[in-house]
mmCIF file of C-alpha atoms and ligand atoms in Angstrom:
data_model
loop_
_atom_site.group_PDB
_atom_site.id
_atom_site.type_symbol
_atom_site.label_atom_id
_atom_site.label_comp_id
_atom_site.label_asym_id
_atom_site.label_seq_id
_atom_site.Cartn_x
_atom_site.Cartn_y
_atom_site.Cartn_z
ATOM 1 C CA MET A 1 91.967 183.824 200.238
ATOM 2 C CA SER A 2 94.868 182.164 202.430
ATOM 3 C CA VAL A 3 98.430 183.033 201.968
ATOM 4 C CA TYR A 4 100.121 180.917 199.254
ATOM 5 C CA ARG A 5 103.670 179.738 200.000
ATOM 6 C CA ILE A 6 105.999 179.101 197.567
ATOM 7 C CA ASN A 7 109.709 176.870 198.688
ATOM 8 C CA ILE A 8 112.191 178.107 196.600
ATOM 9 C CA VAL A 9 115.822 175.826 196.328
ATOM 10 C CA LEU A 10 118.334 178.178 195.441
ATOM 11 C CA PHE A 11 121.141 176.804 193.700
ATOM 12 C CA GLY A 12 124.289 179.372 193.086
ATOM 13 C CA ILE A 13 124.304 181.930 195.894
ATOM 14 C CA ARG A 14 127.228 184.617 194.530
ATOM 15 C CA THR A 15 126.482 187.359 192.713
ATOM 16 C CA ILE A 16 122.916 186.787 190.973
ATOM 17 C CA GLY A 17 121.634 184.138 193.435
ATOM 18 C CA SER A 18 122.454 186.798 196.907
ATOM 19 C CA ALA A 19 120.893 189.337 194.800
ATOM 20 C CA LEU A 20 118.075 187.413 194.585
ATOM 21 C CA ILE A 21 117.749 186.677 198.255
ATOM 22 C CA ARG A 22 117.910 190.298 199.011
ATOM 23 C CA GLU A 23 115.284 191.186 196.256
ATOM 24 C CA VAL A 24 112.813 188.831 197.511
ATOM 25 C CA ILE A 25 113.624 190.045 201.270
ATOM 26 C CA LYS A 26 113.087 193.444 200.074
ATOM 27 C CA ASN A 27 109.618 192.678 198.814
ATOM 28 C CA GLN A 28 108.463 190.160 201.088
ATOM 29 C CA GLN A 29 106.078 192.084 203.091
ATOM 30 C CA SER A 30 104.486 193.573 199.727
ATOM 31 C CA LEU A 31 104.279 189.932 197.736
ATOM 32 C CA LEU A 32 102.338 189.117 200.780
ATOM 33 C CA ASP A 33 99.964 192.185 201.436
ATOM 34 C CA HIS A 34 99.188 192.780 197.623
ATOM 35 C CA HIS A 35 99.707 188.779 196.199
ATOM 36 C CA ASN A 36 99.075 186.693 199.009
ATOM 37 C CA ILE A 37 102.194 184.971 198.228
ATOM 38 C CA ASP A 38 104.889 183.518 200.776
ATOM 39 C CA LEU A 39 108.084 183.213 199.529
ATOM 40 C CA ARG A 40 110.690 181.335 201.448
ATOM 41 C CA PHE A 41 114.245 179.622 201.119
ATOM 42 C CA PRO A 42 114.462 176.458 203.125
ATOM 43 C CA ILE A 43 117.338 175.178 200.856
ATOM 44 C CA ILE A 44 120.194 177.126 199.274
ATOM 45 C CA ALA A 45 123.280 175.505 197.681
ATOM 46 C CA ASN A 46 126.766 176.498 196.273
ATOM 47 C CA SER A 47 128.022 173.865 194.100
ATOM 48 C CA ASN A 48 129.339 171.419 197.051
ATOM 49 C CA LEU A 49 127.733 172.637 200.303
ATOM 50 C CA ALA A 50 123.836 173.448 201.043
ATOM 51 C CA PHE A 51 122.090 175.092 203.743
ATOM 52 C CA PHE A 52 118.897 173.638 205.340
ATOM 53 C CA GLU A 53 116.901 176.004 206.874
ATOM 54 C CA LYS A 54 115.090 175.130 210.583
ATOM 55 C CA GLU A 55 111.691 176.652 211.240
ATOM 56 C CA ASP A 56 112.375 179.236 213.501
ATOM 57 C CA GLN A 57 115.107 180.708 211.064
ATOM 58 C CA LYS A 58 114.517 183.168 208.416
ATOM 59 C CA ASN A 59 116.204 186.130 206.843
ATOM 60 C CA ASN A 60 119.536 185.319 208.460
ATOM 61 C CA TRP A 61 120.624 183.193 205.511
ATOM 62 C CA GLU A 62 124.393 185.132 205.000
ATOM 63 C CA ALA A 63 125.286 183.903 208.582
ATOM 64 C CA ASP A 64 123.280 180.593 208.489
ATOM 65 C CA VAL A 65 124.745 179.767 204.953
ATOM 66 C CA ASN A 66 128.293 180.742 205.911
ATOM 67 C CA GLN A 67 127.892 178.477 209.458
ATOM 68 C CA LEU A 68 125.566 175.812 208.796
ATOM 69 C CA THR A 69 126.352 174.245 205.371
ATOM 70 C CA ILE A 70 126.938 170.762 204.698
ATOM 71 C CA PRO A 71 127.881 168.376 201.712
ATOM 72 C CA TYR A 72 125.346 167.570 199.402
ATOM 73 C CA THR A 73 124.061 165.567 196.600
ATOM 74 C CA MET A 74 120.971 166.240 194.134
ATOM 75 C CA SER A 75 119.108 163.356 196.052
ATOM 76 C CA TYR A 76 119.492 164.529 199.278
ATOM 77 C CA ILE A 77 117.858 167.789 198.460
ATOM 78 C CA ILE A 78 115.308 166.215 196.588
ATOM 79 C CA ASP A 79 114.432 164.002 199.670
ATOM 80 C CA ARG A 80 114.813 166.383 202.255
ATOM 81 C CA ALA A 81 112.485 168.497 200.353
ATOM 82 C CA LYS A 82 109.493 165.928 200.300
ATOM 83 C CA GLU A 83 110.552 164.603 203.723
ATOM 84 C CA LYS A 84 110.121 168.068 205.243
ATOM 85 C CA GLY A 85 106.622 168.386 203.108
ATOM 86 C CA HIS A 86 107.774 171.597 201.194
ATOM 87 C CA GLU A 87 104.943 172.513 198.667
ATOM 88 C CA ASN A 88 105.153 174.419 195.590
ATOM 89 C CA LEU A 89 108.750 173.808 195.078
ATOM 90 C CA ILE A 90 110.998 175.901 192.610
ATOM 91 C CA ALA A 91 114.327 175.526 191.725
ATOM 92 C CA ILE A 92 116.309 178.508 190.831
ATOM 93 C CA ASP A 93 119.681 177.768 188.843
ATOM 94 C CA ALA A 94 121.737 180.780 188.988
ATOM 95 C CA THR A 95 124.707 178.652 188.685
ATOM 96 C CA ARG A 96 127.292 179.098 186.199
ATOM 97 C CA GLY A 97 128.577 176.833 183.145
ATOM 98 C CA PRO A 98 127.100 173.568 182.120
ATOM 99 C CA GLU A 99 127.292 171.425 184.970
ATOM 100 C CA PHE A 100 124.255 172.160 186.958
ATOM 101 C CA ALA A 101 122.392 170.952 183.937
ATOM 102 C CA LYS A 102 122.975 167.560 184.765
ATOM 103 C CA SER A 103 119.858 168.046 187.570
ATOM 104 C CA TYR A 104 117.149 169.387 185.421
ATOM 105 C CA ILE A 105 115.633 166.025 184.418
ATOM 106 C CA SER A 106 115.493 164.567 188.068
ATOM 107 C CA LEU A 107 114.355 167.961 189.679
ATOM 108 C CA ILE A 108 111.376 167.945 186.857
ATOM 109 C CA GLN A 109 110.608 164.187 187.190
ATOM 110 C CA ASN A 110 110.232 165.349 190.938
ATOM 111 C CA GLY A 111 107.649 167.941 190.776
ATOM 112 C CA PHE A 112 110.157 171.238 190.703
ATOM 113 C CA ASP A 113 109.511 173.721 188.539
ATOM 114 C CA ILE A 114 112.663 175.750 187.343
ATOM 115 C CA VAL A 115 113.650 179.608 186.868
ATOM 116 C CA SER A 116 117.056 179.946 185.062
ATOM 117 C CA VAL A 117 119.357 182.572 185.113
ATOM 118 C CA ASN A 118 121.956 180.391 183.397
ATOM 119 C CA ASN A 119 121.590 180.375 179.508
ATOM 120 C CA ILE A 120 124.412 177.906 178.773
ATOM 121 C CA VAL A 121 121.465 175.258 179.615
ATOM 122 C CA ASN A 122 119.577 176.663 176.817
ATOM 123 C CA SER A 123 122.239 176.490 174.271
ATOM 124 C CA LEU A 124 123.229 172.697 174.878
ATOM 125 C CA HIS A 125 122.638 170.195 172.477
ATOM 126 C CA HIS A 126 119.136 169.983 171.180
ATOM 127 C CA ASP A 127 118.386 166.532 172.204
ATOM 128 C CA TYR A 128 118.857 167.586 175.487
ATOM 129 C CA TYR A 129 116.948 170.819 175.000
ATOM 130 C CA THR A 130 114.047 168.442 173.902
ATOM 131 C CA GLU A 131 114.346 165.970 176.508
ATOM 132 C CA VAL A 132 113.773 168.713 178.992
ATOM 133 C CA ARG A 133 110.873 170.044 177.217
ATOM 134 C CA ARG A 134 109.185 166.291 176.670
ATOM 135 C CA ASN A 135 109.514 165.915 181.015
ATOM 136 C CA LEU A 136 108.082 169.177 181.667
ATOM 137 C CA LYS A 137 105.475 168.180 179.244
ATOM 138 C CA LYS A 138 104.954 164.484 181.115
ATOM 139 C CA TYR A 139 105.537 165.802 184.878
ATOM 140 C CA ASN A 140 103.336 169.107 184.081
ATOM 141 C CA THR A 141 106.076 171.342 185.438
ATOM 142 C CA GLU A 142 107.207 175.000 184.104
ATOM 143 C CA PHE A 143 110.561 176.001 183.116
ATOM 144 C CA LEU A 144 111.142 179.486 182.580
ATOM 145 C CA TYR A 145 113.980 181.914 181.513
ATOM 146 C CA GLU A 146 113.292 185.395 180.851
ATOM 147 C CA SER A 147 116.983 186.630 181.631
ATOM 148 C CA HIS A 148 118.582 184.517 179.465
ATOM 149 C CA ILE A 149 118.371 187.153 176.736
ATOM 150 C CA SER A 150 117.957 190.531 178.188
ATOM 151 C CA PRO A 151 116.846 190.636 181.952
ATOM 152 C CA GLY A 152 114.343 192.737 182.350
ATOM 153 C CA LEU A 153 113.076 192.554 178.802
ATOM 154 C CA ALA A 154 110.206 190.437 177.492
ATOM 155 C CA VAL A 155 111.702 188.858 174.605
ATOM 156 C CA VAL A 156 110.965 185.318 175.715
ATOM 157 C CA ASP A 157 106.879 186.026 176.497
ATOM 158 C CA THR A 158 106.742 188.137 173.542
ATOM 159 C CA ILE A 159 107.326 185.575 171.331
ATOM 160 C CA LYS A 160 105.565 183.159 172.752
ATOM 161 C CA ASP A 161 102.614 185.662 172.709
ATOM 162 C CA LEU A 162 103.184 186.137 168.990
ATOM 163 C CA GLN A 163 103.089 182.253 168.575
ATOM 164 C CA ALA A 164 100.289 181.971 170.422
ATOM 165 C CA SER A 165 98.269 184.408 168.061
ATOM 166 C CA GLY A 166 99.003 182.644 165.422
ATOM 167 C CA ASP A 167 101.582 185.173 164.124
ATOM 168 C CA ILE A 168 104.905 183.918 162.591
ATOM 169 C CA VAL A 169 108.549 185.431 162.816
ATOM 170 C CA THR A 170 110.203 186.083 160.138
ATOM 171 C CA LYS A 171 113.259 187.756 161.013
ATOM 172 C CA VAL A 172 115.330 188.933 164.095
ATOM 173 C CA ARG A 173 118.064 191.393 164.738
ATOM 174 C CA THR A 174 119.450 191.789 168.194
ATOM 175 C CA VAL A 175 122.004 193.659 170.368
ATOM 176 C CA THR A 176 122.029 191.740 173.404
ATOM 177 C CA SER A 177 125.404 192.225 174.665
ATOM 178 C CA ASN A 178 125.787 194.762 177.525
ATOM 179 C CA SER A 179 129.370 195.271 176.942
ATOM 180 C CA LEU A 180 129.255 195.771 172.999
ATOM 181 C CA SER A 181 126.474 198.092 173.388
ATOM 182 C CA TYR A 182 128.256 200.195 175.406
ATOM 183 C CA ILE A 183 131.813 200.155 173.387
ATOM 184 C CA PHE A 184 129.622 200.418 170.008
ATOM 185 C CA SER A 185 127.644 203.083 171.421
ATOM 186 C CA ARG A 186 130.580 205.261 172.469
ATOM 187 C CA PHE A 187 132.803 204.442 169.763
ATOM 188 C CA GLY A 188 130.117 206.210 167.674
ATOM 189 C CA ASN A 189 130.105 208.998 169.376
ATOM 190 C CA GLU A 190 133.493 209.783 170.428
ATOM 191 C CA ALA A 191 136.844 209.990 169.088
ATOM 192 C CA VAL A 192 138.432 207.600 171.487
ATOM 193 C CA PRO A 193 140.559 204.545 170.361
ATOM 194 C CA PHE A 194 138.522 200.974 170.741
ATOM 195 C CA SER A 195 141.201 199.701 173.452
ATOM 196 C CA LYS A 196 140.252 202.669 175.728
ATOM 197 C CA ILE A 197 136.881 202.597 175.524
ATOM 198 C CA LEU A 198 137.069 198.593 176.119
ATOM 199 C CA GLU A 199 139.044 199.148 179.037
ATOM 200 C CA ASP A 200 136.414 201.497 180.780
ATOM 201 C CA ALA A 201 133.736 198.986 179.813
ATOM 202 C CA GLU A 202 136.164 196.041 181.996
ATOM 203 C CA LYS A 203 135.950 198.694 185.080
ATOM 204 C CA LEU A 204 132.477 199.590 184.808
ATOM 205 C CA GLY A 205 131.610 196.122 185.094
ATOM 206 C CA TYR A 206 130.117 195.489 181.668
ATOM 207 C CA THR A 207 132.699 192.741 180.247
ATOM 208 C CA HIS A 208 132.819 189.378 181.742
ATOM 209 C CA ASN A 209 136.404 188.997 183.676
ATOM 210 C CA ASP A 210 137.932 188.069 180.566
ATOM 211 C CA SER A 211 136.656 190.576 178.075
ATOM 212 C CA ARG A 212 137.585 188.136 175.113
ATOM 213 C CA GLU A 213 134.347 186.089 175.876
ATOM 214 C CA ASP A 214 132.746 189.094 174.864
ATOM 215 C CA LEU A 215 134.613 190.101 171.801
ATOM 216 C CA SER A 216 134.829 186.811 170.566
ATOM 217 C CA GLY A 217 130.779 187.051 169.663
ATOM 218 C CA ILE A 218 130.034 183.714 171.922
ATOM 219 C CA ASP A 219 127.376 185.453 174.411
ATOM 220 C CA VAL A 220 125.724 186.956 171.794
ATOM 221 C CA ALA A 221 125.731 183.994 169.749
ATOM 222 C CA ARG A 222 124.176 181.810 172.680
ATOM 223 C CA LYS A 223 121.149 184.271 173.167
ATOM 224 C CA LEU A 224 120.536 184.452 169.470
ATOM 225 C CA LEU A 225 120.547 180.349 169.391
ATOM 226 C CA ILE A 226 118.074 180.354 172.563
ATOM 227 C CA ILE A 227 115.982 183.203 170.296
ATOM 228 C CA ALA A 228 115.867 180.613 167.274
ATOM 229 C CA ARG A 229 115.039 177.796 169.478
ATOM 230 C CA GLU A 230 111.717 179.591 170.905
ATOM 231 C CA LEU A 231 111.377 180.124 167.109
ATOM 232 C CA ASP A 232 111.210 176.025 166.473
ATOM 233 C CA GLN A 233 114.300 175.945 164.496
ATOM 234 C CA LYS A 234 116.566 172.967 165.415
ATOM 235 C CA VAL A 235 119.825 174.736 165.204
ATOM 236 C CA GLU A 236 123.079 174.062 167.471
ATOM 237 C CA LEU A 237 125.718 177.166 168.534
ATOM 238 C CA LYS A 238 128.313 175.629 165.826
ATOM 239 C CA ASP A 239 125.153 176.946 163.083
ATOM 240 C CA ILE A 240 125.611 180.376 163.995
ATOM 241 C CA LYS A 241 128.230 181.987 161.607
ATOM 242 C CA VAL A 242 130.054 184.131 164.246
ATOM 243 C CA GLN A 243 132.429 187.253 163.274
ATOM 244 C CA SER A 244 134.873 187.639 166.303
ATOM 245 C CA LEU A 245 135.886 190.647 166.734
ATOM 246 C CA LEU A 246 139.377 189.574 168.443
ATOM 247 C CA THR A 247 142.539 188.843 166.074
ATOM 248 C CA GLU A 248 144.657 185.591 166.248
ATOM 249 C CA SER A 249 147.205 187.152 168.103
ATOM 250 C CA ILE A 250 144.966 187.682 171.475
ATOM 251 C CA SER A 251 142.332 185.050 170.887
ATOM 252 C CA LYS A 252 141.405 182.710 173.589
ATOM 253 C CA SER A 253 144.635 180.434 173.276
ATOM 254 C CA THR A 254 146.858 183.415 174.305
ATOM 255 C CA SER A 255 147.617 183.939 178.057
ATOM 256 C CA LYS A 256 145.187 186.799 179.900
ATOM 257 C CA VAL A 257 148.609 188.812 180.763
ATOM 258 C CA ILE A 258 149.561 188.895 176.576
ATOM 259 C CA TYR A 259 145.976 190.040 175.894
ATOM 260 C CA ASN A 260 146.061 192.838 178.069
ATOM 261 C CA SER A 261 149.120 194.281 177.573
ATOM 262 C CA GLN A 262 148.228 194.069 173.411
ATOM 263 C CA LYS A 263 144.696 195.205 173.323
ATOM 264 C CA LYS A 264 145.869 198.421 171.238
ATOM 265 C CA ILE A 265 146.447 195.971 168.574
ATOM 266 C CA LEU A 266 142.438 196.294 168.230
ATOM 267 C CA ASP A 267 142.527 199.909 167.574
ATOM 268 C CA ARG A 268 143.620 199.741 163.503
ATOM 269 C CA PHE A 269 141.103 197.159 162.503
ATOM 270 C CA PHE A 270 138.203 199.385 164.746
ATOM 271 C CA LYS A 271 139.850 202.743 162.958
ATOM 272 C CA ILE A 272 139.645 201.456 159.668
ATOM 273 C CA ALA A 273 136.138 200.078 160.072
ATOM 274 C CA LYS A 274 134.947 203.151 161.286
ATOM 275 C CA GLN A 275 136.522 205.329 158.649
ATOM 276 C CA ASN A 276 135.369 203.151 155.644
ATOM 277 C CA GLN A 277 131.560 203.981 156.565
ATOM 278 C CA LYS A 278 129.118 206.278 154.781
ATOM 279 C CA GLU A 279 128.473 209.355 156.271
ATOM 280 C CA LYS A 280 126.334 209.732 159.683
ATOM 281 C CA HIS A 281 126.955 205.632 160.180
ATOM 282 C CA VAL A 282 127.908 204.124 163.080
ATOM 283 C CA LEU A 283 129.031 200.327 164.038
ATOM 284 C CA ARG A 284 127.344 198.230 165.781
ATOM 285 C CA TYR A 285 127.722 194.544 166.741
ATOM 286 C CA ILE A 286 124.217 192.459 165.809
ATOM 287 C CA GLY A 287 122.748 189.046 165.886
ATOM 288 C CA GLU A 288 120.389 188.454 163.219
ATOM 289 C CA ILE A 289 118.211 185.237 162.143
ATOM 290 C CA ASP A 290 116.850 185.439 158.343
ATOM 291 C CA LEU A 291 114.119 182.596 158.440
ATOM 292 C CA GLU A 292 113.180 183.175 154.937
ATOM 293 C CA HIS A 293 116.878 182.604 154.054
ATOM 294 C CA ASN A 294 117.897 180.348 156.570
ATOM 295 C CA THR A 295 120.589 182.275 158.103
ATOM 296 C CA PHE A 296 121.982 182.870 161.706
ATOM 297 C CA GLU A 297 124.498 185.548 162.217
ATOM 298 C CA VAL A 298 126.692 187.474 164.808
ATOM 299 C CA LYS A 299 128.255 190.224 162.732
ATOM 300 C CA LEU A 300 129.728 193.636 162.892
ATOM 301 C CA VAL A 301 127.600 195.811 160.836
ATOM 302 C CA SER A 302 127.420 199.836 160.017
ATOM 303 C CA VAL A 303 124.089 201.127 160.254
ATOM 304 C CA PRO A 304 122.810 204.940 159.989
ATOM 305 C CA ILE A 305 123.216 206.720 162.910
ATOM 306 C CA ASP A 306 119.620 208.048 163.115
ATOM 307 C CA SER A 307 118.623 204.303 162.865
ATOM 308 C CA ASN A 308 116.935 202.685 165.663
ATOM 309 C CA PHE A 309 120.126 200.264 166.287
ATOM 310 C CA GLY A 310 122.456 203.658 165.880
ATOM 311 C CA GLN A 311 120.344 205.621 168.245
ATOM 312 C CA LEU A 312 121.236 202.849 171.087
ATOM 313 C CA LYS A 313 122.411 204.501 174.560
ATOM 314 C CA ALA A 314 125.475 202.637 176.024
ATOM 315 C CA GLY A 315 124.700 199.357 177.534
ATOM 316 C CA GLU A 316 120.958 199.092 175.911
ATOM 317 C CA HIS A 317 119.809 196.162 174.227
ATOM 318 C CA LEU A 318 117.422 195.884 171.163
ATOM 319 C CA ILE A 319 115.480 193.224 169.955
ATOM 320 C CA GLU A 320 113.707 193.556 166.597
ATOM 321 C CA LEU A 321 110.980 190.962 165.639
ATOM 322 C CA TYR A 322 109.774 190.810 162.121
ATOM 323 C CA THR A 323 106.604 189.285 161.497
ATOM 324 C CA LEU A 324 104.060 187.975 158.909
ATOM 325 C CA ASN A 325 101.511 190.553 160.234
ATOM 326 C CA THR A 326 103.782 193.579 161.123
ATOM 327 C CA GLY A 327 105.847 193.258 157.787
ATOM 328 C CA THR A 328 108.351 195.665 157.450
ATOM 329 C CA THR A 329 107.848 197.831 160.723
ATOM 330 C CA PRO A 330 109.276 195.203 163.279
ATOM 331 C CA ILE A 331 108.108 194.746 167.180
ATOM 332 C CA ARG A 332 110.880 196.821 169.042
ATOM 333 C CA ILE A 333 111.614 195.630 172.498
ATOM 334 C CA GLN A 334 114.412 197.991 174.061
ATOM 335 C CA GLY A 335 116.223 198.805 177.271
ATOM 336 C CA ALA A 336 118.561 199.022 179.639
ATOM 337 C CA ALA A 337 118.883 194.856 180.720
ATOM 338 C CA PHE A 338 122.133 195.709 182.963
ATOM 339 C CA GLY A 339 123.064 194.427 186.250
ATOM 340 C CA LYS A 340 122.681 192.048 189.176
ATOM 341 C CA GLN A 341 119.531 193.978 190.178
ATOM 342 C CA ASN A 342 117.644 194.065 186.929
ATOM 343 C CA THR A 343 118.879 190.234 186.827
ATOM 344 C CA ALA A 344 117.362 189.287 190.132
ATOM 345 C CA LYS A 345 114.073 191.686 189.362
ATOM 346 C CA SER A 346 113.900 189.246 186.302
ATOM 347 C CA ILE A 347 114.115 185.941 188.149
ATOM 348 C CA LEU A 348 111.654 187.151 190.613
ATOM 349 C CA ASN A 349 108.999 187.921 188.178
ATOM 350 C CA ASP A 350 109.403 184.351 186.464
ATOM 351 C CA ILE A 351 109.050 182.864 189.953
ATOM 352 C CA LEU A 352 105.718 185.300 190.750
ATOM 353 C CA LYS A 353 104.635 183.864 186.888
ATOM 354 C CA ILE A 354 104.989 180.572 188.125
ATOM 355 C CA ALA A 355 103.268 180.955 191.731
ATOM 356 C CA GLU A 356 100.381 182.756 190.189
ATOM 357 C CA ARG A 357 99.637 179.619 187.540
ATOM 358 C CA LYS A 358 100.027 177.469 190.188
ATOM 359 C CA ARG A 359 97.559 178.964 192.755
ATOM 360 C CA THR A 360 94.919 179.676 190.167
ATOM 361 C CA ALA A 361 95.161 176.029 188.929
ATOM 362 C CA VAL A 362 94.442 175.111 192.709
ATOM 363 C CA TYR A 363 91.552 177.522 192.979
ATOM 364 C CA SER A 364 90.026 176.823 189.594
HETATM 365 N N1 NAP B 25 125.952 188.572 187.031
HETATM 366 C C1 NAP B 25 125.745 188.961 186.379
HETATM 367 O O1 NAP B 25 125.470 190.310 186.280
HETATM 368 C C2 NAP B 25 124.900 187.975 185.311
HETATM 369 C C3 NAP B 25 123.858 189.063 184.702
HETATM 370 C C4 NAP B 25 122.963 187.794 183.783
HETATM 371 C C5 NAP B 25 123.092 186.489 184.098
HETATM 372 N N2 NAP B 25 124.278 185.981 184.691
HETATM 373 C C6 NAP B 25 123.880 184.417 184.384
HETATM 374 O O2 NAP B 25 123.492 184.188 186.204
HETATM 375 C C7 NAP B 25 124.571 183.179 186.775
HETATM 376 C C8 NAP B 25 125.032 183.259 187.899
HETATM 377 O O3 NAP B 25 126.013 184.308 187.601
HETATM 378 P P1 NAP B 25 126.671 184.971 188.931
HETATM 379 O O4 NAP B 25 127.469 186.226 188.351
HETATM 380 O O5 NAP B 25 126.155 184.992 190.099
HETATM 381 O O6 NAP B 25 127.688 183.658 188.791
HETATM 382 P P2 NAP B 25 128.806 183.435 189.931
HETATM 383 O O7 NAP B 25 129.069 184.898 190.604
HETATM 384 O O8 NAP B 25 130.265 182.937 189.505
HETATM 385 O O9 NAP B 25 128.285 182.543 191.116
HETATM 386 C C9 NAP B 25 128.288 180.958 190.740
HETATM 387 C C10 NAP B 25 127.236 180.430 191.671
HETATM 388 O O10 NAP B 25 127.013 179.386 191.436
HETATM 389 C C11 NAP B 25 127.611 178.295 192.121
HETATM 390 N N3 NAP B 25 127.708 177.047 191.355
HETATM 391 C C12 NAP B 25 128.620 176.608 190.378
HETATM 392 N N4 NAP B 25 128.146 175.709 189.988
HETATM 393 C C13 NAP B 25 126.909 174.851 190.535
HETATM 394 C C14 NAP B 25 126.411 173.604 190.567
HETATM 395 N N5 NAP B 25 127.045 172.309 189.789
HETATM 396 N N6 NAP B 25 125.554 173.410 191.766
HETATM 397 C C15 NAP B 25 125.289 174.415 192.601
HETATM 398 N N7 NAP B 25 125.756 175.359 192.493
HETATM 399 C C16 NAP B 25 126.861 175.650 191.644
HETATM 400 C C17 NAP B 25 128.945 178.801 192.767
HETATM 401 O O11 NAP B 25 129.451 178.005 193.798
HETATM 402 P P3 NAP B 25 130.441 177.705 194.286
HETATM 403 O O12 NAP B 25 130.833 179.065 195.219
HETATM 404 O O13 NAP B 25 130.620 176.701 195.196
HETATM 405 O O14 NAP B 25 131.634 178.099 193.366
HETATM 406 C C18 NAP B 25 128.311 180.274 192.976
HETATM 407 O O15 NAP B 25 127.673 180.321 194.200
HETATM 408 C C19 NAP B 25 125.566 182.728 185.525
HETATM 409 O O16 NAP B 25 124.897 181.812 184.548
HETATM 410 C C20 NAP B 25 125.455 183.929 184.566
HETATM 411 O O17 NAP B 25 125.655 184.146 182.962
HETATM 412 C C21 NAP B 25 124.566 186.601 185.633
#
């Protein structure tokens, strides 16, 4: 079988984008040897500049990107890719924020498959969500995003497999925040103030730059929304009831300086919440979908220390899927889903899935 070349057009080249390039370079030979797949990056772009590979350049991307980038528009990238005859084009969305979502439809209409790590795109308005899927069907292209919930854990694939088998998910419970998993695991086991553990989580890189994004619950809510939509629920972010862990005085509307100087305000609330629990219970911040009662919630709960949620180690994710077939014993997907390398591996897995399906389609 001849070598199957995949041309990756990468958007976003800072933390995750560069980790992906390194992961591909690290695995390039073994992908060739074991899968006969040659992954190349002919076009790499950040928010306003793009690098276009010349035939004799390979793997020197850092120097090239620093020296040889030019301003671009999306239609220029699409035209250039066609003009160069690049086949099997996969666009990678390793951008941050909602801006790049505007380009999805035109990429799909021009035959690009898409792998995304930017989960904001799947939590935009449902009309956009369905428009993307309508176009994917029409243009026979794929959109994979396993890293949107827990990089490295096959949450989306498991749901799709359950649906394909005819089973019906009735309830979902999740811990999908690296930072809040870390914080509550330690808070349950140690006699240390909440704010001290929060600061440790910040130093270790578990939180966003502004940890209020974690404490507000929006990140967990966004992931819950993505799961809900996988379960064919027509819901928006506003339909998810979110219990924020922030107090009014240090909410997003106050400055970061004030927030940083007043984190200790949180200690009293969490000390009381800890004390008010039944014996041998710990706090966890969970997302919950109950389709029987049509509820979508993100909240602080108290769970037995010997339960699956109570046993979670610092930083671990856990997704429980209750289905009609499995009854009261849920399917559990659990593990560490932290770090740029883990995320890069998850993107690479999605790329390889698309590559294998494309190749199978060509040879069948
Ligand atoms: N970091 C992690 O550990 C992690 C883990 C899981 C998921 N994620 C998700 O992965 C995505 C990337 O994260 P990151 O940490 O790599 O972010 P980052 O360090 O902020 O880098 C974002 C990159 O995207 C580029 N970009 C922004 N808007 C763009 C646009 N409209 N078109 C093209 N490029 C654009 C930026 O270009 P400029 O340099 O020009 O601004 C930058 O290169 C985010 O959505 C994040 O939520 C990150």
